[in-house]
PDB file of C-alpha atoms in Angstrom:
ATOM      1  CA  SER A   1       0.108  -7.447  10.297  1.00 57.00           C
ATOM      2  CA  ILE A   2       2.622  -7.873   7.514  1.00 56.00           C
ATOM      3  CA  PRO A   3       2.425 -11.284   5.853  1.00 63.00           C
ATOM      4  CA  THR A   4       5.276 -13.770   6.050  1.00 74.00           C
ATOM      5  CA  THR A   5       7.933 -12.850   3.518  1.00 78.00           C
ATOM      6  CA  ASN A   6      11.650 -13.324   3.046  1.00 84.00           C
ATOM      7  CA  ALA A   7      11.950  -9.813   1.644  1.00 90.00           C
ATOM      8  CA  ARG A   8      12.960  -6.798   3.709  1.00 93.00           C
ATOM      9  CA  VAL A   9       9.951  -4.505   4.074  1.00 93.00           C
ATOM     10  CA  ILE A  10      10.120  -0.822   5.034  1.00 95.00           C
ATOM     11  CA  VAL A  11       6.714   0.734   5.722  1.00 95.00           C
ATOM     12  CA  ILE A  12       6.307   4.496   6.058  1.00 96.00           C
ATOM     13  CA  GLU A  13       3.193   5.577   7.982  1.00 95.00           C
ATOM     14  CA  GLY A  14       2.008   9.021   9.033  1.00 93.00           C
ATOM     15  CA  LEU A  15      -0.591  11.710   8.709  1.00 93.00           C
ATOM     16  CA  ASP A  16      -1.422  13.283   5.364  1.00 89.00           C
ATOM     17  CA  GLY A  17       1.100  15.857   4.218  1.00 93.00           C
ATOM     18  CA  VAL A  18       4.042  14.888   6.457  1.00 95.00           C
ATOM     19  CA  GLY A  19       6.292  13.663   3.645  1.00 95.00           C
ATOM     20  CA  LYS A  20       5.608   9.918   3.440  1.00 94.00           C
ATOM     21  CA  THR A  21       5.636   9.843  -0.346  1.00 93.00           C
ATOM     22  CA  THR A  22       8.874  11.839  -0.463  1.00 96.00           C
ATOM     23  CA  ALA A  23      10.496   9.498   2.078  1.00 97.00           C
ATOM     24  CA  VAL A  24       9.304   6.437   0.152  1.00 96.00           C
ATOM     25  CA  ALA A  25      10.679   7.851  -3.104  1.00 96.00           C
ATOM     26  CA  SER A  26      14.084   8.524  -1.496  1.00 97.00           C
ATOM     27  CA  LEU A  27      14.267   5.084   0.117  1.00 97.00           C
ATOM     28  CA  SER A  28      13.174   3.403  -3.115  1.00 96.00           C
ATOM     29  CA  THR A  29      16.004   5.142  -4.950  1.00 97.00           C
ATOM     30  CA  LEU A  30      18.471   4.190  -2.212  1.00 96.00           C
ATOM     31  CA  PHE A  31      17.456   0.514  -2.356  1.00 94.00           C
ATOM     32  CA  THR A  32      16.906   0.505  -6.149  1.00 95.00           C
ATOM     33  CA  THR A  33      13.337  -0.718  -5.916  1.00 94.00           C
ATOM     34  CA  LYS A  34       9.928   0.382  -7.142  1.00 92.00           C
ATOM     35  CA  PRO A  35       7.869   2.027  -4.382  1.00 95.00           C
ATOM     36  CA  LEU A  36       4.654   0.270  -3.376  1.00 94.00           C
ATOM     37  CA  LYS A  37       1.563   2.208  -2.381  1.00 90.00           C
ATOM     38  CA  THR A  38      -1.838   1.405  -1.005  1.00 88.00           C
ATOM     39  CA  PRO A  39      -4.302   1.436  -2.540  1.00 88.00           C
ATOM     40  CA  SER A  40      -2.506   0.012  -5.551  1.00 86.00           C
ATOM     41  CA  GLU A  41      -2.843   1.167  -9.138  1.00 87.00           C
ATOM     42  CA  GLU A  42      -5.111  -1.807  -9.911  1.00 90.00           C
ATOM     43  CA  ILE A  43      -7.983  -0.440  -7.826  1.00 93.00           C
ATOM     44  CA  ARG A  44      -7.251   3.292  -7.642  1.00 90.00           C
ATOM     45  CA  PRO A  45      -9.741   4.139 -10.443  1.00 91.00           C
ATOM     46  CA  TRP A  46     -12.542   2.781  -8.222  1.00 91.00           C
ATOM     47  CA  ARG A  47     -11.830   5.239  -5.427  1.00 91.00           C
ATOM     48  CA  GLN A  48     -14.269   7.868  -6.695  1.00 91.00           C
ATOM     49  CA  ILE A  49     -17.056   5.277  -6.498  1.00 92.00           C
ATOM     50  CA  TYR A  50     -16.266   4.403  -2.868  1.00 91.00           C
ATOM     51  CA  ASP A  51     -15.664   7.971  -1.647  1.00 90.00           C
ATOM     52  CA  SER A  52     -19.388   8.714  -1.718  1.00 92.00           C
ATOM     53  CA  LYS A  53     -20.318   5.588   0.265  1.00 94.00           C
ATOM     54  CA  PRO A  54     -20.711   5.136   4.052  1.00 95.00           C
ATOM     55  CA  GLU A  55     -17.522   4.790   6.091  1.00 93.00           C
ATOM     56  CA  ASP A  56     -17.641   0.997   6.439  1.00 92.00           C
ATOM     57  CA  ILE A  57     -17.894   0.619   2.651  1.00 92.00           C
ATOM     58  CA  ARG A  58     -15.066   3.139   2.094  1.00 91.00           C
ATOM     59  CA  ARG A  59     -12.933   1.182   4.571  1.00 92.00           C
ATOM     60  CA  GLY A  60     -13.551  -1.954   2.504  1.00 92.00           C
ATOM     61  CA  TYR A  61     -11.913  -0.269  -0.492  1.00 92.00           C
ATOM     62  CA  TYR A  62      -8.724   0.269   1.517  1.00 90.00           C
ATOM     63  CA  GLU A  63      -8.845  -3.259   2.927  1.00 92.00           C
ATOM     64  CA  VAL A  64      -8.893  -4.669  -0.607  1.00 93.00           C
ATOM     65  CA  GLY A  65      -5.848  -2.523  -1.412  1.00 92.00           C
ATOM     66  CA  ASN A  66      -4.023  -3.936   1.595  1.00 92.00           C
ATOM     67  CA  LEU A  67      -4.908  -7.507   0.633  1.00 92.00           C
ATOM     68  CA  LEU A  68      -3.468  -6.947  -2.847  1.00 93.00           C
ATOM     69  CA  LEU A  69      -0.296  -5.509  -1.319  1.00 92.00           C
ATOM     70  CA  SER A  70      -0.067  -8.478   1.078  1.00 91.00           C
ATOM     71  CA  LYS A  71       0.036 -10.791  -1.921  1.00 91.00           C
ATOM     72  CA  LYS A  72       2.878  -8.787  -3.483  1.00 91.00           C
ATOM     73  CA  LEU A  73       4.814  -8.888  -0.213  1.00 91.00           C
ATOM     74  CA  ARG A  74       4.402 -12.664   0.128  1.00 90.00           C
ATOM     75  CA  GLU A  75       5.583 -13.216  -3.444  1.00 92.00           C
ATOM     76  CA  ALA A  76       8.632 -10.946  -3.227  1.00 92.00           C
ATOM     77  CA  PRO A  77      11.978 -12.685  -3.704  1.00 91.00           C
ATOM     78  CA  ALA A  78      14.101 -13.376  -0.634  1.00 90.00           C
ATOM     79  CA  GLY A  79      16.439 -10.521   0.173  1.00 90.00           C
ATOM     80  CA  GLN A  80      14.600  -7.941  -1.924  1.00 93.00           C
ATOM     81  CA  THR A  81      13.901  -4.641  -0.185  1.00 95.00           C
ATOM     82  CA  LEU A  82      10.369  -3.317  -0.566  1.00 95.00           C
ATOM     83  CA  VAL A  83       9.397   0.222   0.401  1.00 96.00           C
ATOM     84  CA  VAL A  84       5.715   0.793   1.143  1.00 95.00           C
ATOM     85  CA  ASP A  85       3.787   4.068   1.388  1.00 93.00           C
ATOM     86  CA  ARG A  86       1.226   3.147   4.088  1.00 89.00           C
ATOM     87  CA  TYR A  87       0.148  -0.342   4.999  1.00 86.00           C
ATOM     88  CA  TRP A  88      -3.058  -0.883   6.932  1.00 72.00           C
TER      89      TRP A  88
END
């Protein structure tokens, strides 16, 4: 679930290749905000390490990304619009 926040949060979910990133980019421009993505830039370099691991370990990588995003959502200023490319 999305953490408690006073910001407006728009989350775009869907299968690979359906246009989520394009939709997020358009909405981010419309609302003049930086798009958020999971996993975040902070942990993306580690992905290649986790991709070769068993599924439960790979899933942990994505869970960490979602926890980092949750923190950003909680800390967002009231009234700010956040646009997220996938969340959980």
